[in-house]
Structures are given as structure tokens and as C-alpha cells.
Coordinates of C-alpha atoms and ligand atoms in Angstrom, one line a residue:
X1 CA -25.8 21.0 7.3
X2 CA -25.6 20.7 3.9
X3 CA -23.7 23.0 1.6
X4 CA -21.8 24.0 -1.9
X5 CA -18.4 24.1 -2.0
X6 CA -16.1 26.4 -3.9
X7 CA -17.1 25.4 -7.2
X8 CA -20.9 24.9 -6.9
X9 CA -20.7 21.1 -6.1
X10 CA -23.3 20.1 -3.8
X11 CA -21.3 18.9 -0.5
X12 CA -23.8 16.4 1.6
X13 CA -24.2 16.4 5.3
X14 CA -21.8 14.4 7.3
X15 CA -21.1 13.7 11.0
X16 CA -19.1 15.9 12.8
X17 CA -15.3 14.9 12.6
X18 CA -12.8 15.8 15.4
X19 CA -9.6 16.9 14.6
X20 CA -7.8 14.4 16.9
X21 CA -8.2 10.2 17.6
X22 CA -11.5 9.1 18.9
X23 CA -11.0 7.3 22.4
X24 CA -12.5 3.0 21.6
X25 CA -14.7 3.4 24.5
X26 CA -16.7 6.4 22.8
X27 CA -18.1 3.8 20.3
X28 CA -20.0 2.0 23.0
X29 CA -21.7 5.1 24.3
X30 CA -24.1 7.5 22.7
X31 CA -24.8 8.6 19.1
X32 CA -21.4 6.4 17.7
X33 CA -23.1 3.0 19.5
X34 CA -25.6 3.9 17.0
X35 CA -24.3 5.2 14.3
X36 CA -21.4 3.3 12.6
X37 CA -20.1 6.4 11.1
X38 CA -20.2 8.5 14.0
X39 CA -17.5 10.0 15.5
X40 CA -14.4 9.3 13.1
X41 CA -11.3 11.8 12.9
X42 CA -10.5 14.1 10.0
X43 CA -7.4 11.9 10.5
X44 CA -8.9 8.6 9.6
X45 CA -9.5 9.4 6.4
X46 CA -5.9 10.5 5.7
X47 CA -4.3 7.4 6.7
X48 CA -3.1 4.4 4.5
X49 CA -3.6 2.1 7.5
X50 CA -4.1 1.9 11.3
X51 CA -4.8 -0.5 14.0
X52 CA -6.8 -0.4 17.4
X53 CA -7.7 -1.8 20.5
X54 CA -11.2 -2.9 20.9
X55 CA -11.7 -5.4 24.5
X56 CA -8.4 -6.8 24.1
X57 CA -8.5 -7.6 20.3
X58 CA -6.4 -6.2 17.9
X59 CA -8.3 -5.0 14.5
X60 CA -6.6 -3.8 11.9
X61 CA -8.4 -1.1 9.4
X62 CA -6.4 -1.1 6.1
X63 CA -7.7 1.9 4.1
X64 CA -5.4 1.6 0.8
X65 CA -6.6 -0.2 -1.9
X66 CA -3.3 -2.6 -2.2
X67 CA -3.8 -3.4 1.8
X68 CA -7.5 -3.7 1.0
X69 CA -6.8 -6.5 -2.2
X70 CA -4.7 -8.4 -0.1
X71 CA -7.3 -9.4 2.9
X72 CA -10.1 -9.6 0.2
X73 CA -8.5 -11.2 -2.4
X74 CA -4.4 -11.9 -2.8
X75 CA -4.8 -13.8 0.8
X76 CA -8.2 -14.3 1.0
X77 CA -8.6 -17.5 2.7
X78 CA -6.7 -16.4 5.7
X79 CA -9.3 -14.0 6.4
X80 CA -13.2 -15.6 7.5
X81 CA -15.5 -14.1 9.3
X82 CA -15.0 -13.2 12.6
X83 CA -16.7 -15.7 15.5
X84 CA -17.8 -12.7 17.0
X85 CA -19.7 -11.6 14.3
X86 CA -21.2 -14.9 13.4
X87 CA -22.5 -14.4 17.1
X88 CA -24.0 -11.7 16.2
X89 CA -25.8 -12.7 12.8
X90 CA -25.7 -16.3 13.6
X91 CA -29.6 -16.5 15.7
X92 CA -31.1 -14.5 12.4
X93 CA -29.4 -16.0 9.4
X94 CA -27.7 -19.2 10.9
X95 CA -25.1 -20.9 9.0
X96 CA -26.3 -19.4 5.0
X97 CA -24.0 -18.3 2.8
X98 CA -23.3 -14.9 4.4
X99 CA -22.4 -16.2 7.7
X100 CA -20.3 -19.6 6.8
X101 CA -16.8 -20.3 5.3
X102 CA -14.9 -22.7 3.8
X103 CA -16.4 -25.5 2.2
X104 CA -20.1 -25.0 3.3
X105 CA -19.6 -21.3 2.0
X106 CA -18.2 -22.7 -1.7
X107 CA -20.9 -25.4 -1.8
X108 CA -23.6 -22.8 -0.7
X109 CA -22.0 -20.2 -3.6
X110 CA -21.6 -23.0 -6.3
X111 CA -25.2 -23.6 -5.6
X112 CA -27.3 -19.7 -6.0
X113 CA -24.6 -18.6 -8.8
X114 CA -27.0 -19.6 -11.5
X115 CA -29.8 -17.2 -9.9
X116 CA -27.7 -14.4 -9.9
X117 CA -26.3 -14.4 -13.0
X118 CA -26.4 -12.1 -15.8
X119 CA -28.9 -13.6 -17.7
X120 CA -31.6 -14.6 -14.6
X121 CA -30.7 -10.6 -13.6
X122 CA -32.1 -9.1 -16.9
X123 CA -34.9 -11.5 -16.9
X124 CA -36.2 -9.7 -13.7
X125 CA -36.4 -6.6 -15.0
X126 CA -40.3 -7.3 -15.6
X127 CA -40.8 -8.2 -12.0
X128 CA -38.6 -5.0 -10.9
X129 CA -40.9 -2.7 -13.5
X130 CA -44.0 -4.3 -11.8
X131 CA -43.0 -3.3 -8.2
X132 CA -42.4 0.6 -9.3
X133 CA -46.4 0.5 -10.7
X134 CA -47.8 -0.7 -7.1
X135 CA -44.7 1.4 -4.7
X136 CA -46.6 4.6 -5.4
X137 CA -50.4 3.6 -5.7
X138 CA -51.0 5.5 -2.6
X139 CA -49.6 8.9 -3.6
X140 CA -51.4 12.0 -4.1
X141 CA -50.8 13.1 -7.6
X142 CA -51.2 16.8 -6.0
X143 CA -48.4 16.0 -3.8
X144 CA -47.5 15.5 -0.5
X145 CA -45.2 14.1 2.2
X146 CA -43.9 10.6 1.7
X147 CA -41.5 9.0 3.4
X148 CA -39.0 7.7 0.6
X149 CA -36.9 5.5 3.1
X150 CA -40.2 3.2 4.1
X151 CA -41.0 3.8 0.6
X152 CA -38.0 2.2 -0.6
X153 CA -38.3 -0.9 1.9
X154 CA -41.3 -1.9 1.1
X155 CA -40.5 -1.9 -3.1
X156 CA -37.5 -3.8 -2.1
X157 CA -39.4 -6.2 -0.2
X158 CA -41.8 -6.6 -2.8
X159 CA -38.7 -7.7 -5.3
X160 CA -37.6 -10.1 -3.1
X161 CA -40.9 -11.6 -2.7
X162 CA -41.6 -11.7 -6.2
X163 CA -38.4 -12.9 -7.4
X164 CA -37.0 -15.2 -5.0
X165 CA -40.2 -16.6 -3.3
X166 CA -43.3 -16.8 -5.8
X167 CA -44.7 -13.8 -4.4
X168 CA -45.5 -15.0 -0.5
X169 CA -47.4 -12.7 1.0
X170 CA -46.1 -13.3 4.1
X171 CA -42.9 -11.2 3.1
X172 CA -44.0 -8.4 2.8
X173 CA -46.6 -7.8 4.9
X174 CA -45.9 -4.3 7.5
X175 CA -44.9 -6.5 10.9
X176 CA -42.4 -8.1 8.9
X177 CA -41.0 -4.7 7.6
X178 CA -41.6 -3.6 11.5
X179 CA -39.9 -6.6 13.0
X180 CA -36.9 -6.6 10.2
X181 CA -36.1 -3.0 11.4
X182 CA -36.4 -4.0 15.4
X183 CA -34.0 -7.2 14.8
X184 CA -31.4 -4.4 12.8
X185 CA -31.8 -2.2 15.5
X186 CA -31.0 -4.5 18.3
X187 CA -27.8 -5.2 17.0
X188 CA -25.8 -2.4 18.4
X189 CA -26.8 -3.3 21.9
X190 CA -25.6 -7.3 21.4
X191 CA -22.3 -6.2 19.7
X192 CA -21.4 -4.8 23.0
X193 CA -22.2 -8.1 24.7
X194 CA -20.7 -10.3 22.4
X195 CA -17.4 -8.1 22.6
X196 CA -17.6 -8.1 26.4
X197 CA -17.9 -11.9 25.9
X198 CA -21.5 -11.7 27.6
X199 CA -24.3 -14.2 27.2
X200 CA -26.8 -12.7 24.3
X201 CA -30.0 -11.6 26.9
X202 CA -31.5 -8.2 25.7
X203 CA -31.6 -6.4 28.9
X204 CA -33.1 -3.0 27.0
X205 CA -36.7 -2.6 25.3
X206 CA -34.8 -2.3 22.1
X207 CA -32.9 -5.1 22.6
X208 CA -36.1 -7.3 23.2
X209 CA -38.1 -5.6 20.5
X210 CA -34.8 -6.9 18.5
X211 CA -35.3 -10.4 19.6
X212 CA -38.6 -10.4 19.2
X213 CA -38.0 -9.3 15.5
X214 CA -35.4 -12.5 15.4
X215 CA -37.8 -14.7 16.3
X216 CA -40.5 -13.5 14.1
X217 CA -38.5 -13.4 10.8
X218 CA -37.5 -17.3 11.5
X219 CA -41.0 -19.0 12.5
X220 CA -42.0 -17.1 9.5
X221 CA -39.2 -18.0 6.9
X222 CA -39.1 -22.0 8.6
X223 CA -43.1 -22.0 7.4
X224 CA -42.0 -20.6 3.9
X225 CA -39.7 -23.2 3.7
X226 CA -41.9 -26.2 5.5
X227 CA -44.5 -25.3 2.7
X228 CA -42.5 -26.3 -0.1
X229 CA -40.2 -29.2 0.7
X230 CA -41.2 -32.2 -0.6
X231 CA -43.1 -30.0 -3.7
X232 CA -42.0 -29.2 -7.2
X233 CA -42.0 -25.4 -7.3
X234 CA -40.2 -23.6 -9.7
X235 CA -39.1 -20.5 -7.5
X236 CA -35.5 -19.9 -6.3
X237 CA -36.2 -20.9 -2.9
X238 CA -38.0 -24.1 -3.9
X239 CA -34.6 -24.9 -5.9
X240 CA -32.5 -24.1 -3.6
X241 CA -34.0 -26.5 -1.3
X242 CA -34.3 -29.3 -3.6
X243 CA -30.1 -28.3 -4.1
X244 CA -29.6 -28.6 -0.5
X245 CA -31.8 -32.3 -0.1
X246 CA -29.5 -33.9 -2.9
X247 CA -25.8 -32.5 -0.9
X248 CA -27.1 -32.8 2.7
X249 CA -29.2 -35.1 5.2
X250 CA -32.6 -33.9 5.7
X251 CA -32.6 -32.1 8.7
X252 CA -29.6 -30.1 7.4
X253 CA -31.3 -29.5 4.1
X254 CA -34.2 -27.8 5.8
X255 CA -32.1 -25.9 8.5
X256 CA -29.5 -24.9 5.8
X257 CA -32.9 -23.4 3.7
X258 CA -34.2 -21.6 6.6
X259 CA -31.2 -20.1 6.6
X260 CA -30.2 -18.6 3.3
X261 CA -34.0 -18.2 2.8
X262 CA -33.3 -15.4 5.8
X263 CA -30.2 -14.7 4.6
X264 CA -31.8 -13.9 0.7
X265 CA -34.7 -12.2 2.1
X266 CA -32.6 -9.7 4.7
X267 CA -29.4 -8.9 2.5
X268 CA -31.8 -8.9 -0.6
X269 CA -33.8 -6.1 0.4
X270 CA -32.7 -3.8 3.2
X271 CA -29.6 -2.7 1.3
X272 CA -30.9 -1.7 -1.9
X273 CA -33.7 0.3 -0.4
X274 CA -31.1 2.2 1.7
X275 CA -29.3 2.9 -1.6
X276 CA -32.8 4.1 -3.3
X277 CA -33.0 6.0 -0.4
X278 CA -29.9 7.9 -0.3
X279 CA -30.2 8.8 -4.0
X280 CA -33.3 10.1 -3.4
X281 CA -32.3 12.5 -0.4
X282 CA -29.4 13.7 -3.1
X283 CA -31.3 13.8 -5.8
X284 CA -33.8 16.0 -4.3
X285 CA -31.4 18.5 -2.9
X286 CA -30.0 18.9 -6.4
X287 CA -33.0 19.7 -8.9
X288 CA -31.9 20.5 -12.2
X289 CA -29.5 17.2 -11.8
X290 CA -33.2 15.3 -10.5
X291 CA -34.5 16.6 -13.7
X292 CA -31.8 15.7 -15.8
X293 CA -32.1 12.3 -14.5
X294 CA -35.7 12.2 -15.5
X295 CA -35.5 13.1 -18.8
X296 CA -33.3 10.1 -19.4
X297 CA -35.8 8.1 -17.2
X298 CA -38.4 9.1 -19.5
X299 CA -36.7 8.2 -22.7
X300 CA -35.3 5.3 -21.4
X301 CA -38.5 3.9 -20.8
X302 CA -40.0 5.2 -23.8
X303 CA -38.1 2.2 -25.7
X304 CA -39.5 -0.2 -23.4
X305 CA -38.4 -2.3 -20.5
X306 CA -36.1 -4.4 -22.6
X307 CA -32.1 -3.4 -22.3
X308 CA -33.4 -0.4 -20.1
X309 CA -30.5 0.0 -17.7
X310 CA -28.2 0.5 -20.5
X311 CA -29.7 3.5 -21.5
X312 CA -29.9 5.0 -18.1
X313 CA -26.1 6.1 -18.2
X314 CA -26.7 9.2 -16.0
X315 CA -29.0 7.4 -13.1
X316 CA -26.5 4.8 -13.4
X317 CA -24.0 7.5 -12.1
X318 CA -26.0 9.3 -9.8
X319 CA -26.2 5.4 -8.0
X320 CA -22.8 4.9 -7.9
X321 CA -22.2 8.6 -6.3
X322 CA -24.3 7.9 -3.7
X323 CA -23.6 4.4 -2.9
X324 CA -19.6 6.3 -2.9
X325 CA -20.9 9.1 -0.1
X326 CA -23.3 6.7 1.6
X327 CA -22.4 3.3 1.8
X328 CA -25.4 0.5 2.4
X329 CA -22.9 -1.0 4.5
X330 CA -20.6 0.9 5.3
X331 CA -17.9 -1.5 7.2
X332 CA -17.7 -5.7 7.2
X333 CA -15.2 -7.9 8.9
X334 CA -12.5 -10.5 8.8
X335 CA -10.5 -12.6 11.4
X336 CA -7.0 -14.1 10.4
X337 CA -6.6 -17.7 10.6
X338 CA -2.7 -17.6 10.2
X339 CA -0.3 -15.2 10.7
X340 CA 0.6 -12.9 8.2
X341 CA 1.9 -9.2 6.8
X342 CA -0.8 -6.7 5.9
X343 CA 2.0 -4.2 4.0
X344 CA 4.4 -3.6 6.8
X345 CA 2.4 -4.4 9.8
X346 CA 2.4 -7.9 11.3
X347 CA -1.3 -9.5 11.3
X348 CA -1.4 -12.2 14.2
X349 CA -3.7 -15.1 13.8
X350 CA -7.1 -14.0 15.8
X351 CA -7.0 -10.6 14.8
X352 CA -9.5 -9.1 13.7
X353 CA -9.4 -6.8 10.0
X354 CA -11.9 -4.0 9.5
X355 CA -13.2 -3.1 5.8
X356 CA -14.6 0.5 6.0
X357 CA -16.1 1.4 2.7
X358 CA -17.1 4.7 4.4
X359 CA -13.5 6.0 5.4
X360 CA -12.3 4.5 1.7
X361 CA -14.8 5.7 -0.6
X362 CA -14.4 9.4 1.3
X363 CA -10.6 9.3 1.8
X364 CA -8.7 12.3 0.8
X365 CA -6.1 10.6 -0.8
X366 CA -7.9 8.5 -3.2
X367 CA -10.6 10.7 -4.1
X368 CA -11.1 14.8 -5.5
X369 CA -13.2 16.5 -3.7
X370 CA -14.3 13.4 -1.5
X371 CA -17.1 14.4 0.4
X372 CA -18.8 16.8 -3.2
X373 CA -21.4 15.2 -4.8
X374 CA -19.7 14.4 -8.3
X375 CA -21.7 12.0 -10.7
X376 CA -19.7 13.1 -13.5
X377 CA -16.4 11.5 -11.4
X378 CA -18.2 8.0 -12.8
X379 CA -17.7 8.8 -16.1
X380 CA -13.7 9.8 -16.8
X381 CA -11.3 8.7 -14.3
X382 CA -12.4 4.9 -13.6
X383 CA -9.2 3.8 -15.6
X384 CA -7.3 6.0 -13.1
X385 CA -8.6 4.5 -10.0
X386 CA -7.8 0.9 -8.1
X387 CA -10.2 -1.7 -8.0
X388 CA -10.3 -1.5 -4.6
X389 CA -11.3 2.1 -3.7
X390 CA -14.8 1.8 -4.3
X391 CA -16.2 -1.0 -2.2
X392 CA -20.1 -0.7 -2.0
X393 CA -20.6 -4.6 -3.0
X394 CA -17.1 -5.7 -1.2
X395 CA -14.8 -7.4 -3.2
X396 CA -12.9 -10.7 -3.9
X397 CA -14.6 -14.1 -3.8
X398 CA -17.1 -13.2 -1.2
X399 CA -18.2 -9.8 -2.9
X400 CA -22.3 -9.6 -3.0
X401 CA -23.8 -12.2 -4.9
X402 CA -26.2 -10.1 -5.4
X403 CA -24.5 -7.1 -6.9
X404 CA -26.3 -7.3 -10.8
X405 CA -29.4 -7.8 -8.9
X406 CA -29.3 -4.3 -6.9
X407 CA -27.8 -2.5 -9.4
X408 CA -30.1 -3.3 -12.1
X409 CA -32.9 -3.3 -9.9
X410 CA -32.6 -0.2 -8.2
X411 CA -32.0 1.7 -11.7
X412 CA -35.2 -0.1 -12.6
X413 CA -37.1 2.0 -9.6
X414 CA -35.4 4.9 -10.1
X415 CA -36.1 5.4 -13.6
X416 CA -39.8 4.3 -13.0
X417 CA -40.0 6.9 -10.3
X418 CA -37.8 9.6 -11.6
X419 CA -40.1 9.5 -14.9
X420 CA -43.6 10.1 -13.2
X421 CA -42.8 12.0 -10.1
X422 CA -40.7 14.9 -8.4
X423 CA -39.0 14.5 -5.4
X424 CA -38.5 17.9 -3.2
X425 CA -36.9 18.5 0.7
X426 CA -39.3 18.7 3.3
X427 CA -38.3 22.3 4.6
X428 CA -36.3 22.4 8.0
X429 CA -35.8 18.8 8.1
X430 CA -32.3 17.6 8.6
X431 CA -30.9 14.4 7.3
X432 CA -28.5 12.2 9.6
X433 CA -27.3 8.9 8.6
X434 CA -27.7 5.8 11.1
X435 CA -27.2 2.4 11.9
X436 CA -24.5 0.0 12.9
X437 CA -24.7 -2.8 10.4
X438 CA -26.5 -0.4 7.2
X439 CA -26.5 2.7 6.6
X440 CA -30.1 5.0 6.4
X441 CA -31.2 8.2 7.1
X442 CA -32.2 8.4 10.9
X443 CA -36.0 8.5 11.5
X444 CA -36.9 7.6 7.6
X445 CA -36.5 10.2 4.4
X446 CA -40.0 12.0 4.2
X447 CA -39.6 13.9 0.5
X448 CA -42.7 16.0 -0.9
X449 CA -43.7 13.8 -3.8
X450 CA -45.4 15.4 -7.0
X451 CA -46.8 13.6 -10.1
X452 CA -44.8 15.1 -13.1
X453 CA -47.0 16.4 -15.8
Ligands
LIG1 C1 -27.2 -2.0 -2.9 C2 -27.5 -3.2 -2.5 C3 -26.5 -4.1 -1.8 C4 -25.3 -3.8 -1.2 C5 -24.7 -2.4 -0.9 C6 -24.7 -5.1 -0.7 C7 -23.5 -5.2 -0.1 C8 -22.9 -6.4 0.2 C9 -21.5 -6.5 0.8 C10 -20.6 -5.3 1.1 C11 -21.3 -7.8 0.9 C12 -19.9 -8.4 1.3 C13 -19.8 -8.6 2.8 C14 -18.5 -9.2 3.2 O1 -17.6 -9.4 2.4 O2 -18.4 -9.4 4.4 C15 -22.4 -8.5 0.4 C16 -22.6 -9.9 0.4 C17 -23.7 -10.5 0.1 N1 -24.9 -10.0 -0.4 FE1 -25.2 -8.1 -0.9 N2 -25.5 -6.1 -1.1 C18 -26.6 -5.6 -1.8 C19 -27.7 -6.3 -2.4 C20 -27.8 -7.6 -2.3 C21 -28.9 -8.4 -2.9 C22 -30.0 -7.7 -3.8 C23 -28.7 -9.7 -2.6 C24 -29.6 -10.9 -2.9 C25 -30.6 -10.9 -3.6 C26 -27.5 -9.7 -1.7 C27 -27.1 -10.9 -1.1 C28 -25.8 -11.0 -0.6 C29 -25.2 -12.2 -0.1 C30 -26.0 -13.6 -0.1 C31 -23.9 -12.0 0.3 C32 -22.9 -13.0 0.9 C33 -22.1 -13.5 -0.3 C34 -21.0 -14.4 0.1 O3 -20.5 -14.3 1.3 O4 -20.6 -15.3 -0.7 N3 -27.0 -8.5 -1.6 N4 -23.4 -7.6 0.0

């Protein structure tokens, strides 16, 4: 349950936290095979560091922000990603740029940069706006029950269409939304067979709804692709392939697009709706902040689309809050290469290294008050706190390429929503987070939705 603390700050729900170490084997087992965030210790977030034992592998999960710097940036190329990951997210999103290293990774970063920066960002805020008008076409300006965490997934799928691929209509259509959420669902059931160093056969009806979802997400994206090589499109997948043709041979060029075109499409959308999402749930359990928020949505907006997000100061620190107290993904992975010292602990080559933005971003030694809701915490103190305490787009050279894009897009959709409607709890419904790989609400966020008059 929800509740206010001492001082009238709004304190969101969190999963329960014993008092003493959890056993490994619990996280293969039951609501913390689930739930990444399930089941940790008061203790874990008090600690500057510790290590465990997972099937024979050592991983290490630094939790100060020096430790932190040091696998993500200071010594960054002795940390990859792990083989058993790649496992994992190789069948869905091959060999893109999430997945690879080394020089495929830099050739494959060198080659989107230009997409992603600054300037192409604020050029999409047109395409952003336009989503907002069609996301709530089918609400009842009298109100009523929406559920703001399909809601979200289907904007965010829209952006990514409309952005990235010209618009296909094949990318946003509901199986693919269905099938996305089956393959991210599956994972938690192959992460125990890859770690068990089992051959990837889904034995359960979610794991084969999973691979099912796999399999659908690349014949589709391998069409999207097929139906523009060779042709002079304009759109950033078109580009990127004709980027990959002049570096690689053919049938690398194509498989390389498939690829990041999955790669784009799935870590383009899924995390930015869960971050609409979870604003949402905390905006509408705090309604005079919800209508503070509006107001600057309203005149924001008023000015016109162009420079918007710099005059949405407040939303802009309502996001960052929540991305703090819920995470999009809330932990990502390295393995060392060589051997090395992560502060006074010895790191053998092989192990493994364990980012957990959830235990950092709530730890009681970095932050005041870590699990209140505190926008306000966003606007003093940032000179006070370490680059590496607030993780919510990783950090170093692999932090999200994508960062500008979800931050500027998703206070595009807030403002657009926050001006026209109200968001209000559905009474007697709780809200548990859930998920292994991102973070959402379990069983979708339904919020009364009124129009604002
Ligand atoms: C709120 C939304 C988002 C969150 C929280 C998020 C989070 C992250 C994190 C934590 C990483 C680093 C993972 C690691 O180091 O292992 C990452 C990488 C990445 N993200 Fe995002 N992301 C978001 C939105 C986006 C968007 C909108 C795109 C693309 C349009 C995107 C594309 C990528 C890609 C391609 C990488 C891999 C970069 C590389 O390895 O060079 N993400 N993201």
C-alpha cells in the first residue's frame, strides 16, 4: 500500500523487503522469477557493494556511484555483455547494436548517432504532438476507465512507427503489441535455462506464447526490411540499410538491418511507455501536483509546439522522479574480459557485474527520503549528487542512444495529455510493479480518464 510519510510526501508502493539476505534460489521461484524487483533486503540498499552466487558464477552488484563509473566508464572495455545474456536477447534482436561489442558495436553507434542527435530529436516533436491527438480518440469525454499502461504502448508504438519507419502499419497493429508483450514475458522462464546451461525449448505455455511472439516480430521486421532494400527511402531505417550495404556484404547488410530494425522498434517503444506509465500511476495519486502539472502543460502548449519541452520544467521533474522510484529497466549486465579491481574486491575475468538502477536510485545512502515521491529533489541538489546515482538511461559509452528521444518525447505526451484530461485511481485497485527485463505495473494501469473543461 501506498502511503504519506512524516512530512506529507507521498511514499509509493514497493515490494515487500525482508530484513535479512534473500537465499539465490528464491529468484527462480515464484513472484521474484517474475518480478525483477521482488524480494530484495532492506540490507541491499544500504550497501556500497556485494557479490553473489548465481549457478556457479560470480556477479558482482556495485551500488556506489565511484564502483558504478568504473565498470561503465573508467574501465569500460573490460566489461561487454554477458554471453548469457546475448542468449537471451540474441533470437529477438540478433547481433544490433544493443546486443554486440567491440568493433561491430562502434560501427553500428558511428552509424545511428546522427538520428539521435539533438537537432533530429527536436525535429520530432511534430510527429510526437501528432501521436497524443490519435492516443485518446477513443475516450469518453464523460470519463471512464482506461488502461494507461496499454495506452501508453500503443502511443509509443505509434512514435516509433512514424519516426523511424515511415509510418508502417504493420508496427503497430494490436498482435504485434500482443506478441511484443508474450516475447517479454517469456524471458523469465529462458533466463533460467540459459543459466542452467539448458537448450532454449519453451517447455511452458508462456514460454511458447514467448516464442511465438519471437518469431512474429522477426518475419514481420525481415519484410519491413525486404521492402526497402534496393529503394531510395528517406526514413531511418531505409538509411540505415543503405549504411550497412556500403560497410558490409549483402547478406550481412540485410541480417545486420533486421536486427537493429528489432532492436529500434523494441528498445524504442516499450521503455518509454513504461515511463508514461508510471508517471501517470503517481501523478494520479497526487492531485493538486497532477494539476499543477497541467497548468504548465496548458501554457506550455499555448506557445506552440516549437521549444515546448523547455517550458515544461515541472513535468520535466515529475519524469525524472518517477523514472528515480521506477526504473524502465531496472537492472543491465556486464561480463569482465580481464581481470581486474572493482574498489577493493577482485573481479576475475568471466564474472559477471550487475547494474541495478532500482537498488541505486532507492539507496539510503545516496538519496533523502529514497522511497518519497520528491519532484522538487530535481531541482536543488543535482550539483550535490554523482553522475552515477541516477541511472535510468545507463551510463558511459553504451548509455541509451535513445535518451533525448524518450525524454523529449514522453514530455511531449504528457503535456498533450495532462492539458486536456484528468487522470484519477480506480478505487480498490492495487498497483504492483512487474517484469524481469522492464519494469510495469502488473496487469496494465486502468486510470479513470476525464476530459478537462
Ligand atoms: C524511457 C525510455 C528509455 C529507457 C529507460 C532506456 C534505457 C536504456 C538503458 C538503461 C540502456 C543501456 C543498457 C546497457 O548499458 O546495458 C539503453 C540502451 C539503448 N537504448 Fe534505451 N531507453 C529508453 C528509450 C530508448 C529509445 C526511445 C530508443 C530508440 C529510439 C532506445 C534505444 C536504445 C539502444 C539502441 C540502446 C543500446 C545502445 C548501445 O549499446 O550503444 N532507448 N536504454
Amino acid at each position: 500500500m501506498d502511503t504519506i510519510d512524516r512530512a506529507g510526501r507521498f511514499v509509493p508502493p514497493h515490494p515487500p523487503r525482508p530484513s535479512g539476505p534473500v537465499p539465490v534460489w528464491r529468484g527462480f521461484v515464484g513472484e521474484r522469477a517474475r518480478t525483477a524487483v521482488y524480494g530484495w533486503s532492506e540490507r541491499a540498499f544500504t550497501l556500497p557493494y556485494f557479490k553473489r552466487r548465481v549457478f556457479g558464477h560470480d556477479v558482482h552488484i556495485p551500488l556506489d556511484p565511484d564502483l558504478v563509473q568504473h565498470v561503465l566508464l573508467d574501465n569500460a572495455a573490460n566489461y561487454v555483455k554477458p554471453d548469457l545474456v546475448k542468449k537471451l536477447i540474441v533470437p529477438t534482436i540478433g547481433r544490433g547494436l544493443l546486443s554486440s561489442d567491440g568493433p561491430l558495436w562502434r560501427e553500428q553507434r558511428r552509424i545511428v548517432a546522427a538520428s539521435f542527435a539533438p537537432a533530429a530529436v527536436d525535429m520530432l516533436v511534430p510527429v510526437f504532438a501528432n501521436a497524443v491527438r490519435t492516443s485518446s480518440l477513443g475516450w469518453s469525454r464523460q470519463g471512464g476507465i482506461v488502461d494507461m499502461a496499454a495506452a501508453s504502448t500503443a502511443t509509443t508504438m505509434r512514435v516509433i512507427a512514424d519516426s523511424l519507419f515511415a509510418g508502417d502499419p504493420r508496427l503497430t497493429s494490436e498482435a504485434a503489441m500482443a506478441h511484443i508483450a508474450a516475447a517479454l514475458d517469456g524471458v523469465s522462464e529462458a533466463r533460467l535455462q540459459v543459466l542452467l546451461g539448458l537448450p532454449l525449448i519453451p517447455w511452458s505455455r508462456r514460454g511458447l506464447a514467448g516464442r511465438r511472439g519471437q518469431i512474429y516480430l522477426r518475419r514481420t521486421l525481415a519484410e519491413v526490411v525486404d521492402d526497402r532494400i534496393g529503394k531510395d527511402g528517406e526514413d531511418f531505417l531505409s538509411k540505415l540499410i543503405r549504411a550497412l550495404e556500403a560497410r558490409f556484404a549483402p547478406g550481412e547488410a540485410r541480417e545486420l538491418a533486421i536486427d537493429n530494425a528489432a532492436t529500434f522498434y523494441l528498445a524504442g517503444h516499450e521503455t518509454t511507455a513504461n515511463a508514461l506509465t508510471w508517471t501517470l500511476f503517481l501523478l494520479a495519486e497526487q492531485p493538486d501536483l497532477q494539476e499543477e502539472a497541467a497548468a504548465e502543460a496548458r501554457a506550455a502548449l499555448s506557445a506552440g509546439e516549437e521549444g515546448i519541452v523547455d517550458r515544461l520544467a515541472l513535468v520535466r521533474r515529475i519524469l525524472e522522479e518517477s523514472m528515480r522510484l521506477y526504473p524502465p529497466v531496472p537492472r543491465f549486465d556486464r561480463q569482465a574480459v580481464a581481470a581486474d579491481r572493482l574498489g577493493d574486491h577482485d573481479v576475475a575475468p568471466g564474472d559477471f557485474v550487475s547494474i541495478w538502477p532500482w537498488l541505486i536510485h532507492r539507496h539510503k545512502r545516496l538519496w533523502d527520503e529514497p522511497d518519497a515521491f520528491i519532484a522538487d529533489r530535481w531541482q536543488d541538489g543535482a550539483a550535490e549528487r554523482h553522475r552515477f546515482q541516477y541511472l535510468p538511461f545507463g551510463g558511459g559509452p553504451r548509455v541509451c542512444v535513445g535518451a533525448r528521444f524518450a525524454t523529449t518525447e514522453a514530455l511531449v505526451i504528457l503535456a498533450g495529455w495532462l492539458a486536456d484530461w484528468r487522470f484519477d485511481p480506480v478505487p480498490g485497485r492495487e498497483v504492483r510493479a512487474s517484469g524481469m527485463v522492464t519494469l510495469r505495473p502488473a496487469g496494465g494501469l486502468p486510470l479513470n480518464v476525464s476530459e478537462r473543461r
